[in-house]
Amino acid sequence: MKKLVLFGILVVGLLAGATGLTQAKEEALLPMAPMGDDGLYKQPWFGETFLDLREDLAEAAAEGKMLALLWEQKGCPYCKETHKVNFRHADMVDYLKENFLVLQLNMWGDREMTDFDGETLSEKEFAQKYGVLFTPTIQFFPADMAEIEGKKGMAAEAFRLPGYFRNFHLKAAFKFVKTGRYKNQNFQRYIMEQSAESGGLAE
C-alpha cells in the first residue's frame, strides 16, 4: 500500500538506529523522559485528551497542527530508543510540538477511545482495528475530517511510519505529512530528495 513505508526504508532505519545515541554532546541533549506506571516513557509535551479522536483532530486543526498517534508497549527496546535518542533533541521536539498533537497509546492498553466513526473501543481493540502489529508505530491523520469520513481502518490514515528510525528519517516523516507531500509523493523519493538537499543523510 502506497501509504506504508517501503520495506527497504524500514530496514535502513532499523539498522541505522541500532548504534544508540548520536554524536551530539551529552550536555546538548534534553533529559530522558520518566517512565510511567504503564511501563511507557512519558514526554511532557504529549497530548492529554479524553481520547475522542474526533475532538483531538478538531483541536489539532484549530491550532494549525496535525494529529499523530504514537503506539508503544512495555519492554519495547525501540520505543525506549525513540525516547532515549530522538526525543532528546530540541530541534526534533520543537518541530513536533509546533506542528503536531502527538498522543501516546499502548498497543495492549485498556483505556477507552472513540474512533473517528464514533465507535468506542479499548486501545488494544483500536490497534487491532487499524492493523497496528508492532511498536513503535506512528499513525498520521489528515487535518480535515472530511478526508477521513467514510473510510475504514488504515484507509483513514494520511501516512504510517512503522518501526524505529533515526532523527533524519523520523523528522522527515513528520515533515512529509505536515507539508502535505504525502498526498502526491512516495516517501522513499521524498527521503532521497531531503537527503540530497542536506548533502547526505544527517542526524
mmCIF file with all atom_site columns, C-alpha atoms in Angstrom:
data_model
loop_
_atom_site.group_PDB
_atom_site.id
_atom_site.type_symbol
_atom_site.label_atom_id
_atom_site.label_alt_id
_atom_site.label_comp_id
_atom_site.label_asym_id
_atom_site.label_entity_id
_atom_site.label_seq_id
_atom_site.pdbx_PDB_ins_code
_atom_site.Cartn_x
_atom_site.Cartn_y
_atom_site.Cartn_z
_atom_site.occupancy
_atom_site.B_iso_or_equiv
_atom_site.pdbx_formal_charge
_atom_site.auth_seq_id
_atom_site.auth_comp_id
_atom_site.auth_asym_id
_atom_site.auth_atom_id
_atom_site.pdbx_PDB_model_num
ATOM 1   C CA . MET A 1 1   ? 0.000   0.000  0.000  1.00 0.00 ? 1   MET A CA 1
ATOM 2   C CA . LYS A 1 2   ? 1.390   3.366  -1.020 1.00 0.00 ? 2   LYS A CA 1
ATOM 3   C CA . LYS A 1 3   ? 0.798   4.858  2.432  1.00 0.00 ? 3   LYS A CA 1
ATOM 4   C CA . LEU A 1 4   ? 3.165   2.369  4.043  1.00 0.00 ? 4   LEU A CA 1
ATOM 5   C CA . VAL A 1 5   ? 6.887   2.958  4.060  1.00 0.00 ? 5   VAL A CA 1
ATOM 6   C CA . LEU A 1 6   ? 8.737   0.637  1.718  1.00 0.00 ? 6   LEU A CA 1
ATOM 7   C CA . PHE A 1 7   ? 10.332  -2.304 3.471  1.00 0.00 ? 7   PHE A CA 1
ATOM 8   C CA . GLY A 1 8   ? 13.788  -1.249 2.338  1.00 0.00 ? 8   GLY A CA 1
ATOM 9   C CA . ILE A 1 9   ? 13.461  2.094  4.068  1.00 0.00 ? 9   ILE A CA 1
ATOM 10  C CA . LEU A 1 10  ? 12.339  0.321  7.247  1.00 0.00 ? 10  LEU A CA 1
ATOM 11  C CA . VAL A 1 11  ? 15.394  -1.936 7.211  1.00 0.00 ? 11  VAL A CA 1
ATOM 12  C CA . VAL A 1 12  ? 17.713  1.034  6.674  1.00 0.00 ? 12  VAL A CA 1
ATOM 13  C CA . GLY A 1 13  ? 16.063  2.867  9.551  1.00 0.00 ? 13  GLY A CA 1
ATOM 14  C CA . LEU A 1 14  ? 16.361  -0.095 11.903 1.00 0.00 ? 14  LEU A CA 1
ATOM 15  C CA . LEU A 1 15  ? 19.983  -0.774 11.093 1.00 0.00 ? 15  LEU A CA 1
ATOM 16  C CA . ALA A 1 16  ? 20.929  2.883  11.329 1.00 0.00 ? 16  ALA A CA 1
ATOM 17  C CA . GLY A 1 17  ? 19.167  3.233  14.645 1.00 0.00 ? 17  GLY A CA 1
ATOM 18  C CA . ALA A 1 18  ? 20.950  0.354  16.319 1.00 0.00 ? 18  ALA A CA 1
ATOM 19  C CA . THR A 1 19  ? 24.004  2.472  17.133 1.00 0.00 ? 19  THR A CA 1
ATOM 20  C CA . GLY A 1 20  ? 22.265  4.286  20.007 1.00 0.00 ? 20  GLY A CA 1
ATOM 21  C CA . LEU A 1 21  ? 22.878  7.929  20.888 1.00 0.00 ? 21  LEU A CA 1
ATOM 22  C CA . THR A 1 22  ? 24.132  10.299 18.242 1.00 0.00 ? 22  THR A CA 1
ATOM 23  C CA . GLN A 1 23  ? 27.432  12.120 18.319 1.00 0.00 ? 23  GLN A CA 1
ATOM 24  C CA . ALA A 1 24  ? 25.805  15.221 19.796 1.00 0.00 ? 24  ALA A CA 1
ATOM 25  C CA . LYS A 1 25  ? 27.382  16.287 23.052 1.00 0.00 ? 25  LYS A CA 1
ATOM 26  C CA . GLU A 1 26  ? 25.601  14.839 26.060 1.00 0.00 ? 26  GLU A CA 1
ATOM 27  C CA . GLU A 1 27  ? 25.027  18.241 27.591 1.00 0.00 ? 27  GLU A CA 1
ATOM 28  C CA . ALA A 1 28  ? 23.162  19.329 24.446 1.00 0.00 ? 28  ALA A CA 1
ATOM 29  C CA . LEU A 1 29  ? 20.528  16.629 24.880 1.00 0.00 ? 29  LEU A CA 1
ATOM 30  C CA . LEU A 1 30  ? 17.213  17.033 26.661 1.00 0.00 ? 30  LEU A CA 1
ATOM 31  C CA . PRO A 1 31  ? 16.634  14.957 29.822 1.00 0.00 ? 31  PRO A CA 1
ATOM 32  C CA . MET A 1 32  ? 15.421  11.391 29.404 1.00 0.00 ? 32  MET A CA 1
ATOM 33  C CA . ALA A 1 33  ? 11.673  11.152 29.909 1.00 0.00 ? 33  ALA A CA 1
ATOM 34  C CA . PRO A 1 34  ? 10.464  9.400  33.071 1.00 0.00 ? 34  PRO A CA 1
ATOM 35  C CA . MET A 1 35  ? 8.677   6.059  32.902 1.00 0.00 ? 35  MET A CA 1
ATOM 36  C CA . GLY A 1 36  ? 5.010   5.885  33.815 1.00 0.00 ? 36  GLY A CA 1
ATOM 37  C CA . ASP A 1 37  ? 3.170   3.209  35.766 1.00 0.00 ? 37  ASP A CA 1
ATOM 38  C CA . ASP A 1 38  ? 2.269   1.511  32.485 1.00 0.00 ? 38  ASP A CA 1
ATOM 39  C CA . GLY A 1 39  ? 5.933   0.986  31.605 1.00 0.00 ? 39  GLY A CA 1
ATOM 40  C CA . LEU A 1 40  ? 5.942   3.653  28.877 1.00 0.00 ? 40  LEU A CA 1
ATOM 41  C CA . TYR A 1 41  ? 8.168   6.723  28.857 1.00 0.00 ? 41  TYR A CA 1
ATOM 42  C CA . LYS A 1 42  ? 6.173   9.953  29.266 1.00 0.00 ? 42  LYS A CA 1
ATOM 43  C CA . GLN A 1 43  ? 7.104   13.089 27.346 1.00 0.00 ? 43  GLN A CA 1
ATOM 44  C CA . PRO A 1 44  ? 5.784   16.303 28.939 1.00 0.00 ? 44  PRO A CA 1
ATOM 45  C CA . TRP A 1 45  ? 4.649   17.543 25.525 1.00 0.00 ? 45  TRP A CA 1
ATOM 46  C CA . PHE A 1 46  ? 2.474   14.535 24.679 1.00 0.00 ? 46  PHE A CA 1
ATOM 47  C CA . GLY A 1 47  ? -1.186  15.469 24.306 1.00 0.00 ? 47  GLY A CA 1
ATOM 48  C CA . GLU A 1 48  ? -3.533  14.961 27.254 1.00 0.00 ? 48  GLU A CA 1
ATOM 49  C CA . THR A 1 49  ? -7.022  14.197 25.986 1.00 0.00 ? 49  THR A CA 1
ATOM 50  C CA . PHE A 1 50  ? -10.130 12.100 26.597 1.00 0.00 ? 50  PHE A CA 1
ATOM 51  C CA . LEU A 1 51  ? -9.121  10.055 23.527 1.00 0.00 ? 51  LEU A CA 1
ATOM 52  C CA . ASP A 1 52  ? -12.100 11.065 21.431 1.00 0.00 ? 52  ASP A CA 1
ATOM 53  C CA . LEU A 1 53  ? -10.212 11.248 18.149 1.00 0.00 ? 53  LEU A CA 1
ATOM 54  C CA . ARG A 1 54  ? -12.842 13.464 16.558 1.00 0.00 ? 54  ARG A CA 1
ATOM 55  C CA . GLU A 1 55  ? -12.236 16.076 19.249 1.00 0.00 ? 55  GLU A CA 1
ATOM 56  C CA . ASP A 1 56  ? -8.472  15.567 19.103 1.00 0.00 ? 56  ASP A CA 1
ATOM 57  C CA . LEU A 1 57  ? -8.425  16.129 15.345 1.00 0.00 ? 57  LEU A CA 1
ATOM 58  C CA . ALA A 1 58  ? -10.516 19.279 15.702 1.00 0.00 ? 58  ALA A CA 1
ATOM 59  C CA . GLU A 1 59  ? -8.276  20.587 18.487 1.00 0.00 ? 59  GLU A CA 1
ATOM 60  C CA . ALA A 1 60  ? -5.151  19.954 16.446 1.00 0.00 ? 60  ALA A CA 1
ATOM 61  C CA . ALA A 1 61  ? -6.626  21.628 13.354 1.00 0.00 ? 61  ALA A CA 1
ATOM 62  C CA . ALA A 1 62  ? -7.689  24.678 15.381 1.00 0.00 ? 62  ALA A CA 1
ATOM 63  C CA . GLU A 1 63  ? -4.050  25.110 16.406 1.00 0.00 ? 63  GLU A CA 1
ATOM 64  C CA . GLY A 1 64  ? -2.739  24.590 12.884 1.00 0.00 ? 64  GLY A CA 1
ATOM 65  C CA . LYS A 1 65  ? -1.428  21.157 13.785 1.00 0.00 ? 65  LYS A CA 1
ATOM 66  C CA . MET A 1 66  ? -1.975  17.578 12.650 1.00 0.00 ? 66  MET A CA 1
ATOM 67  C CA . LEU A 1 67  ? -2.797  14.507 14.702 1.00 0.00 ? 67  LEU A CA 1
ATOM 68  C CA . ALA A 1 68  ? -0.257  11.719 15.219 1.00 0.00 ? 68  ALA A CA 1
ATOM 69  C CA . LEU A 1 69  ? -0.759  8.551  17.266 1.00 0.00 ? 69  LEU A CA 1
ATOM 70  C CA . LEU A 1 70  ? 2.421   7.012  18.678 1.00 0.00 ? 70  LEU A CA 1
ATOM 71  C CA . TRP A 1 71  ? 1.960   3.338  19.567 1.00 0.00 ? 71  TRP A CA 1
ATOM 72  C CA . GLU A 1 72  ? 4.250   1.792  22.158 1.00 0.00 ? 72  GLU A CA 1
ATOM 73  C CA . GLN A 1 73  ? 4.307   -1.167 24.538 1.00 0.00 ? 73  GLN A CA 1
ATOM 74  C CA . LYS A 1 74  ? 6.040   -2.037 27.788 1.00 0.00 ? 74  LYS A CA 1
ATOM 75  C CA . GLY A 1 75  ? 9.500   -3.508 27.314 1.00 0.00 ? 75  GLY A CA 1
ATOM 76  C CA . CYS A 1 76  ? 9.809   -2.395 23.672 1.00 0.00 ? 76  CYS A CA 1
ATOM 77  C CA . PRO A 1 77  ? 13.532  -1.655 23.083 1.00 0.00 ? 77  PRO A CA 1
ATOM 78  C CA . TYR A 1 78  ? 12.968  0.574  20.066 1.00 0.00 ? 78  TYR A CA 1
ATOM 79  C CA . CYS A 1 79  ? 10.283  2.537  21.905 1.00 0.00 ? 79  CYS A CA 1
ATOM 80  C CA . LYS A 1 80  ? 12.903  3.232  24.559 1.00 0.00 ? 80  LYS A CA 1
ATOM 81  C CA . GLU A 1 81  ? 15.367  4.203  21.831 1.00 0.00 ? 81  GLU A CA 1
ATOM 82  C CA . THR A 1 82  ? 12.861  6.699  20.435 1.00 0.00 ? 82  THR A CA 1
ATOM 83  C CA . HIS A 1 83  ? 12.786  8.457  23.812 1.00 0.00 ? 83  HIS A CA 1
ATOM 84  C CA . LYS A 1 84  ? 16.479  7.956  24.588 1.00 0.00 ? 84  LYS A CA 1
ATOM 85  C CA . VAL A 1 85  ? 17.697  9.233  21.224 1.00 0.00 ? 85  VAL A CA 1
ATOM 86  C CA . ASN A 1 86  ? 15.130  11.025 19.042 1.00 0.00 ? 86  ASN A CA 1
ATOM 87  C CA . PHE A 1 87  ? 13.081  12.830 21.655 1.00 0.00 ? 87  PHE A CA 1
ATOM 88  C CA . ARG A 1 88  ? 16.147  14.213 23.450 1.00 0.00 ? 88  ARG A CA 1
ATOM 89  C CA . HIS A 1 89  ? 16.998  16.546 20.568 1.00 0.00 ? 89  HIS A CA 1
ATOM 90  C CA . ALA A 1 90  ? 15.482  20.007 20.997 1.00 0.00 ? 90  ALA A CA 1
ATOM 91  C CA . ASP A 1 91  ? 15.113  20.666 17.266 1.00 0.00 ? 91  ASP A CA 1
ATOM 92  C CA . MET A 1 92  ? 13.112  17.455 16.843 1.00 0.00 ? 92  MET A CA 1
ATOM 93  C CA . VAL A 1 93  ? 10.901  18.120 19.853 1.00 0.00 ? 93  VAL A CA 1
ATOM 94  C CA . ASP A 1 94  ? 10.329  21.761 18.909 1.00 0.00 ? 94  ASP A CA 1
ATOM 95  C CA . TYR A 1 95  ? 9.186   20.774 15.429 1.00 0.00 ? 95  TYR A CA 1
ATOM 96  C CA . LEU A 1 96  ? 6.771   18.168 16.755 1.00 0.00 ? 96  LEU A CA 1
ATOM 97  C CA . LYS A 1 97  ? 5.344   20.479 19.423 1.00 0.00 ? 97  LYS A CA 1
ATOM 98  C CA . GLU A 1 98  ? 4.793   23.252 16.890 1.00 0.00 ? 98  GLU A CA 1
ATOM 99  C CA . ASN A 1 99  ? 3.203   21.130 14.181 1.00 0.00 ? 99  ASN A CA 1
ATOM 100 C CA . PHE A 1 100 ? 1.581   18.068 15.739 1.00 0.00 ? 100 PHE A CA 1
ATOM 101 C CA . LEU A 1 101 ? -0.661  16.889 18.524 1.00 0.00 ? 101 LEU A CA 1
ATOM 102 C CA . VAL A 1 102 ? 1.066   13.649 19.476 1.00 0.00 ? 102 VAL A CA 1
ATOM 103 C CA . LEU A 1 103 ? -0.900  11.124 21.522 1.00 0.00 ? 103 LEU A CA 1
ATOM 104 C CA . GLN A 1 104 ? 0.861   8.170  23.106 1.00 0.00 ? 104 GLN A CA 1
ATOM 105 C CA . LEU A 1 105 ? -1.080  4.896  23.004 1.00 0.00 ? 105 LEU A CA 1
ATOM 106 C CA . ASN A 1 106 ? -0.412  1.458  24.469 1.00 0.00 ? 106 ASN A CA 1
ATOM 107 C CA . MET A 1 107 ? -0.838  -1.366 21.967 1.00 0.00 ? 107 MET A CA 1
ATOM 108 C CA . TRP A 1 108 ? -2.107  -3.607 24.802 1.00 0.00 ? 108 TRP A CA 1
ATOM 109 C CA . GLY A 1 109 ? -3.855  -0.844 26.743 1.00 0.00 ? 109 GLY A CA 1
ATOM 110 C CA . ASP A 1 110 ? -7.393  -0.810 28.094 1.00 0.00 ? 110 ASP A CA 1
ATOM 111 C CA . ARG A 1 111 ? -8.100  2.927  28.027 1.00 0.00 ? 111 ARG A CA 1
ATOM 112 C CA . GLU A 1 112 ? -11.337 3.727  26.246 1.00 0.00 ? 112 GLU A CA 1
ATOM 113 C CA . MET A 1 113 ? -11.103 5.513  22.897 1.00 0.00 ? 113 MET A CA 1
ATOM 114 C CA . THR A 1 114 ? -13.645 6.908  20.480 1.00 0.00 ? 114 THR A CA 1
ATOM 115 C CA . ASP A 1 115 ? -12.752 6.380  16.837 1.00 0.00 ? 115 ASP A CA 1
ATOM 116 C CA . PHE A 1 116 ? -13.464 8.887  14.072 1.00 0.00 ? 116 PHE A CA 1
ATOM 117 C CA . ASP A 1 117 ? -16.558 6.888  13.122 1.00 0.00 ? 117 ASP A CA 1
ATOM 118 C CA . GLY A 1 118 ? -17.922 7.144  16.666 1.00 0.00 ? 118 GLY A CA 1
ATOM 119 C CA . GLU A 1 119 ? -17.113 3.582  17.704 1.00 0.00 ? 119 GLU A CA 1
ATOM 120 C CA . THR A 1 120 ? -15.989 3.209  21.324 1.00 0.00 ? 120 THR A CA 1
ATOM 121 C CA . LEU A 1 121 ? -13.268 0.644  21.951 1.00 0.00 ? 121 LEU A CA 1
ATOM 122 C CA . SER A 1 122 ? -10.139 -0.006 24.000 1.00 0.00 ? 122 SER A CA 1
ATOM 123 C CA . GLU A 1 123 ? -6.618  0.881  22.883 1.00 0.00 ? 123 GLU A CA 1
ATOM 124 C CA . LYS A 1 124 ? -5.826  -2.741 22.067 1.00 0.00 ? 124 LYS A CA 1
ATOM 125 C CA . GLU A 1 125 ? -9.079  -3.095 20.116 1.00 0.00 ? 125 GLU A CA 1
ATOM 126 C CA . PHE A 1 126 ? -8.296  0.096  18.206 1.00 0.00 ? 126 PHE A CA 1
ATOM 127 C CA . ALA A 1 127 ? -4.814  -1.257 17.419 1.00 0.00 ? 127 ALA A CA 1
ATOM 128 C CA . GLN A 1 128 ? -6.375  -4.449 16.059 1.00 0.00 ? 128 GLN A CA 1
ATOM 129 C CA . LYS A 1 129 ? -8.923  -2.491 14.027 1.00 0.00 ? 129 LYS A CA 1
ATOM 130 C CA . TYR A 1 130 ? -6.175  -0.467 12.369 1.00 0.00 ? 130 TYR A CA 1
ATOM 131 C CA . GLY A 1 131 ? -3.711  -3.311 11.987 1.00 0.00 ? 131 GLY A CA 1
ATOM 132 C CA . VAL A 1 132 ? -1.061  -1.928 14.344 1.00 0.00 ? 132 VAL A CA 1
ATOM 133 C CA . LEU A 1 133 ? 1.083   -5.016 14.753 1.00 0.00 ? 133 LEU A CA 1
ATOM 134 C CA . PHE A 1 134 ? 4.307   -3.843 16.407 1.00 0.00 ? 134 PHE A CA 1
ATOM 135 C CA . THR A 1 135 ? 5.891   -0.887 18.146 1.00 0.00 ? 135 THR A CA 1
ATOM 136 C CA . PRO A 1 136 ? 6.818   1.818  17.712 1.00 0.00 ? 136 PRO A CA 1
ATOM 137 C CA . THR A 1 137 ? 4.287   2.673  15.029 1.00 0.00 ? 137 THR A CA 1
ATOM 138 C CA . ILE A 1 138 ? 3.135   6.209  14.228 1.00 0.00 ? 138 ILE A CA 1
ATOM 139 C CA . GLN A 1 139 ? -0.202  6.868  12.558 1.00 0.00 ? 139 GLN A CA 1
ATOM 140 C CA . PHE A 1 140 ? -0.690  10.264 10.933 1.00 0.00 ? 140 PHE A CA 1
ATOM 141 C CA . PHE A 1 141 ? -4.141  11.576 10.066 1.00 0.00 ? 141 PHE A CA 1
ATOM 142 C CA . PRO A 1 142 ? -5.330  14.306 7.659  1.00 0.00 ? 142 PRO A CA 1
ATOM 143 C CA . ALA A 1 143 ? -6.073  17.689 9.209  1.00 0.00 ? 143 ALA A CA 1
ATOM 144 C CA . ASP A 1 144 ? -9.545  17.792 7.648  1.00 0.00 ? 144 ASP A CA 1
ATOM 145 C CA . MET A 1 145 ? -12.195 15.426 8.993  1.00 0.00 ? 145 MET A CA 1
ATOM 146 C CA . ALA A 1 146 ? -13.765 15.393 5.537  1.00 0.00 ? 146 ALA A CA 1
ATOM 147 C CA . GLU A 1 147 ? -10.758 13.369 4.334  1.00 0.00 ? 147 GLU A CA 1
ATOM 148 C CA . ILE A 1 148 ? -11.447 10.703 6.962  1.00 0.00 ? 148 ILE A CA 1
ATOM 149 C CA . GLU A 1 149 ? -15.233 10.340 6.945  1.00 0.00 ? 149 GLU A CA 1
ATOM 150 C CA . GLY A 1 150 ? -16.474 7.135  5.340  1.00 0.00 ? 150 GLY A CA 1
ATOM 151 C CA . LYS A 1 151 ? -13.045 5.489  5.414  1.00 0.00 ? 151 LYS A CA 1
ATOM 152 C CA . LYS A 1 152 ? -12.291 2.392  7.462  1.00 0.00 ? 152 LYS A CA 1
ATOM 153 C CA . GLY A 1 153 ? -9.138  1.496  9.353  1.00 0.00 ? 153 GLY A CA 1
ATOM 154 C CA . MET A 1 154 ? -5.867  2.263  7.610  1.00 0.00 ? 154 MET A CA 1
ATOM 155 C CA . ALA A 1 155 ? -7.677  3.916  4.727  1.00 0.00 ? 155 ALA A CA 1
ATOM 156 C CA . ALA A 1 156 ? -8.362  6.853  7.056  1.00 0.00 ? 156 ALA A CA 1
ATOM 157 C CA . GLU A 1 157 ? -4.659  7.497  7.618  1.00 0.00 ? 157 GLU A CA 1
ATOM 158 C CA . ALA A 1 158 ? -2.599  10.077 5.803  1.00 0.00 ? 158 ALA A CA 1
ATOM 159 C CA . PHE A 1 159 ? 0.564   8.080  6.402  1.00 0.00 ? 159 PHE A CA 1
ATOM 160 C CA . ARG A 1 160 ? 2.031   5.407  8.659  1.00 0.00 ? 160 ARG A CA 1
ATOM 161 C CA . LEU A 1 161 ? 5.585   5.039  9.910  1.00 0.00 ? 161 LEU A CA 1
ATOM 162 C CA . PRO A 1 162 ? 6.277   1.516  11.218 1.00 0.00 ? 162 PRO A CA 1
ATOM 163 C CA . GLY A 1 163 ? 9.416   0.801  13.229 1.00 0.00 ? 163 GLY A CA 1
ATOM 164 C CA . TYR A 1 164 ? 12.302  2.783  14.652 1.00 0.00 ? 164 TYR A CA 1
ATOM 165 C CA . PHE A 1 165 ? 14.132  5.438  12.639 1.00 0.00 ? 165 PHE A CA 1
ATOM 166 C CA . ARG A 1 166 ? 16.995  7.774  13.374 1.00 0.00 ? 166 ARG A CA 1
ATOM 167 C CA . ASN A 1 167 ? 16.459  11.517 13.535 1.00 0.00 ? 167 ASN A CA 1
ATOM 168 C CA . PHE A 1 168 ? 16.792  12.307 9.850  1.00 0.00 ? 168 PHE A CA 1
ATOM 169 C CA . HIS A 1 169 ? 14.166  9.795  8.756  1.00 0.00 ? 169 HIS A CA 1
ATOM 170 C CA . LEU A 1 170 ? 11.839  10.425 11.686 1.00 0.00 ? 170 LEU A CA 1
ATOM 171 C CA . LYS A 1 171 ? 11.764  14.201 11.304 1.00 0.00 ? 171 LYS A CA 1
ATOM 172 C CA . ALA A 1 172 ? 11.440  13.810 7.536  1.00 0.00 ? 172 ALA A CA 1
ATOM 173 C CA . ALA A 1 173 ? 8.339   11.647 8.079  1.00 0.00 ? 173 ALA A CA 1
ATOM 174 C CA . PHE A 1 174 ? 6.691   14.355 10.169 1.00 0.00 ? 174 PHE A CA 1
ATOM 175 C CA . LYS A 1 175 ? 7.628   16.989 7.565  1.00 0.00 ? 175 LYS A CA 1
ATOM 176 C CA . PHE A 1 176 ? 6.344   14.695 4.794  1.00 0.00 ? 176 PHE A CA 1
ATOM 177 C CA . VAL A 1 177 ? 2.928   14.743 6.428  1.00 0.00 ? 177 VAL A CA 1
ATOM 178 C CA . LYS A 1 178 ? 2.817   18.352 7.632  1.00 0.00 ? 178 LYS A CA 1
ATOM 179 C CA . THR A 1 179 ? 3.768   19.778 4.247  1.00 0.00 ? 179 THR A CA 1
ATOM 180 C CA . GLY A 1 180 ? 1.133   17.662 2.506  1.00 0.00 ? 180 GLY A CA 1
ATOM 181 C CA . ARG A 1 181 ? 3.670   15.860 0.376  1.00 0.00 ? 181 ARG A CA 1
ATOM 182 C CA . TYR A 1 182 ? 2.078   12.544 1.364  1.00 0.00 ? 182 TYR A CA 1
ATOM 183 C CA . LYS A 1 183 ? -0.794  13.406 -0.970 1.00 0.00 ? 183 LYS A CA 1
ATOM 184 C CA . ASN A 1 184 ? 1.241   13.182 -4.166 1.00 0.00 ? 184 ASN A CA 1
ATOM 185 C CA . GLN A 1 185 ? 4.706   11.801 -3.437 1.00 0.00 ? 185 GLN A CA 1
ATOM 186 C CA . ASN A 1 186 ? 6.259   8.494  -2.432 1.00 0.00 ? 186 ASN A CA 1
ATOM 187 C CA . PHE A 1 187 ? 8.046   8.656  0.935  1.00 0.00 ? 187 PHE A CA 1
ATOM 188 C CA . GLN A 1 188 ? 11.166  6.951  -0.393 1.00 0.00 ? 188 GLN A CA 1
ATOM 189 C CA . ARG A 1 189 ? 11.504  9.611  -3.090 1.00 0.00 ? 189 ARG A CA 1
ATOM 190 C CA . TYR A 1 190 ? 10.898  12.305 -0.509 1.00 0.00 ? 190 TYR A CA 1
ATOM 191 C CA . ILE A 1 191 ? 13.709  10.892 1.650  1.00 0.00 ? 191 ILE A CA 1
ATOM 192 C CA . MET A 1 192 ? 16.059  10.893 -1.338 1.00 0.00 ? 192 MET A CA 1
ATOM 193 C CA . GLU A 1 193 ? 15.095  14.481 -2.078 1.00 0.00 ? 193 GLU A CA 1
ATOM 194 C CA . GLN A 1 194 ? 15.646  15.598 1.502  1.00 0.00 ? 194 GLN A CA 1
ATOM 195 C CA . SER A 1 195 ? 18.948  13.757 1.652  1.00 0.00 ? 195 SER A CA 1
ATOM 196 C CA . ALA A 1 196 ? 20.180  15.495 -1.487 1.00 0.00 ? 196 ALA A CA 1
ATOM 197 C CA . GLU A 1 197 ? 19.174  18.896 -0.111 1.00 0.00 ? 197 GLU A CA 1
ATOM 198 C CA . SER A 1 198 ? 21.032  18.244 3.141  1.00 0.00 ? 198 SER A CA 1
ATOM 199 C CA . GLY A 1 199 ? 24.129  16.942 1.372  1.00 0.00 ? 199 GLY A CA 1
ATOM 200 C CA . GLY A 1 200 ? 23.617  13.392 2.588  1.00 0.00 ? 200 GLY A CA 1
ATOM 201 C CA . LEU A 1 201 ? 21.873  11.611 5.444  1.00 0.00 ? 201 LEU A CA 1
ATOM 202 C CA . ALA A 1 202 ? 22.288  13.520 8.666  1.00 0.00 ? 202 ALA A CA 1
ATOM 203 C CA . GLU A 1 203 ? 21.392  13.003 12.289 1.00 0.00 ? 203 GLU A CA 1
#
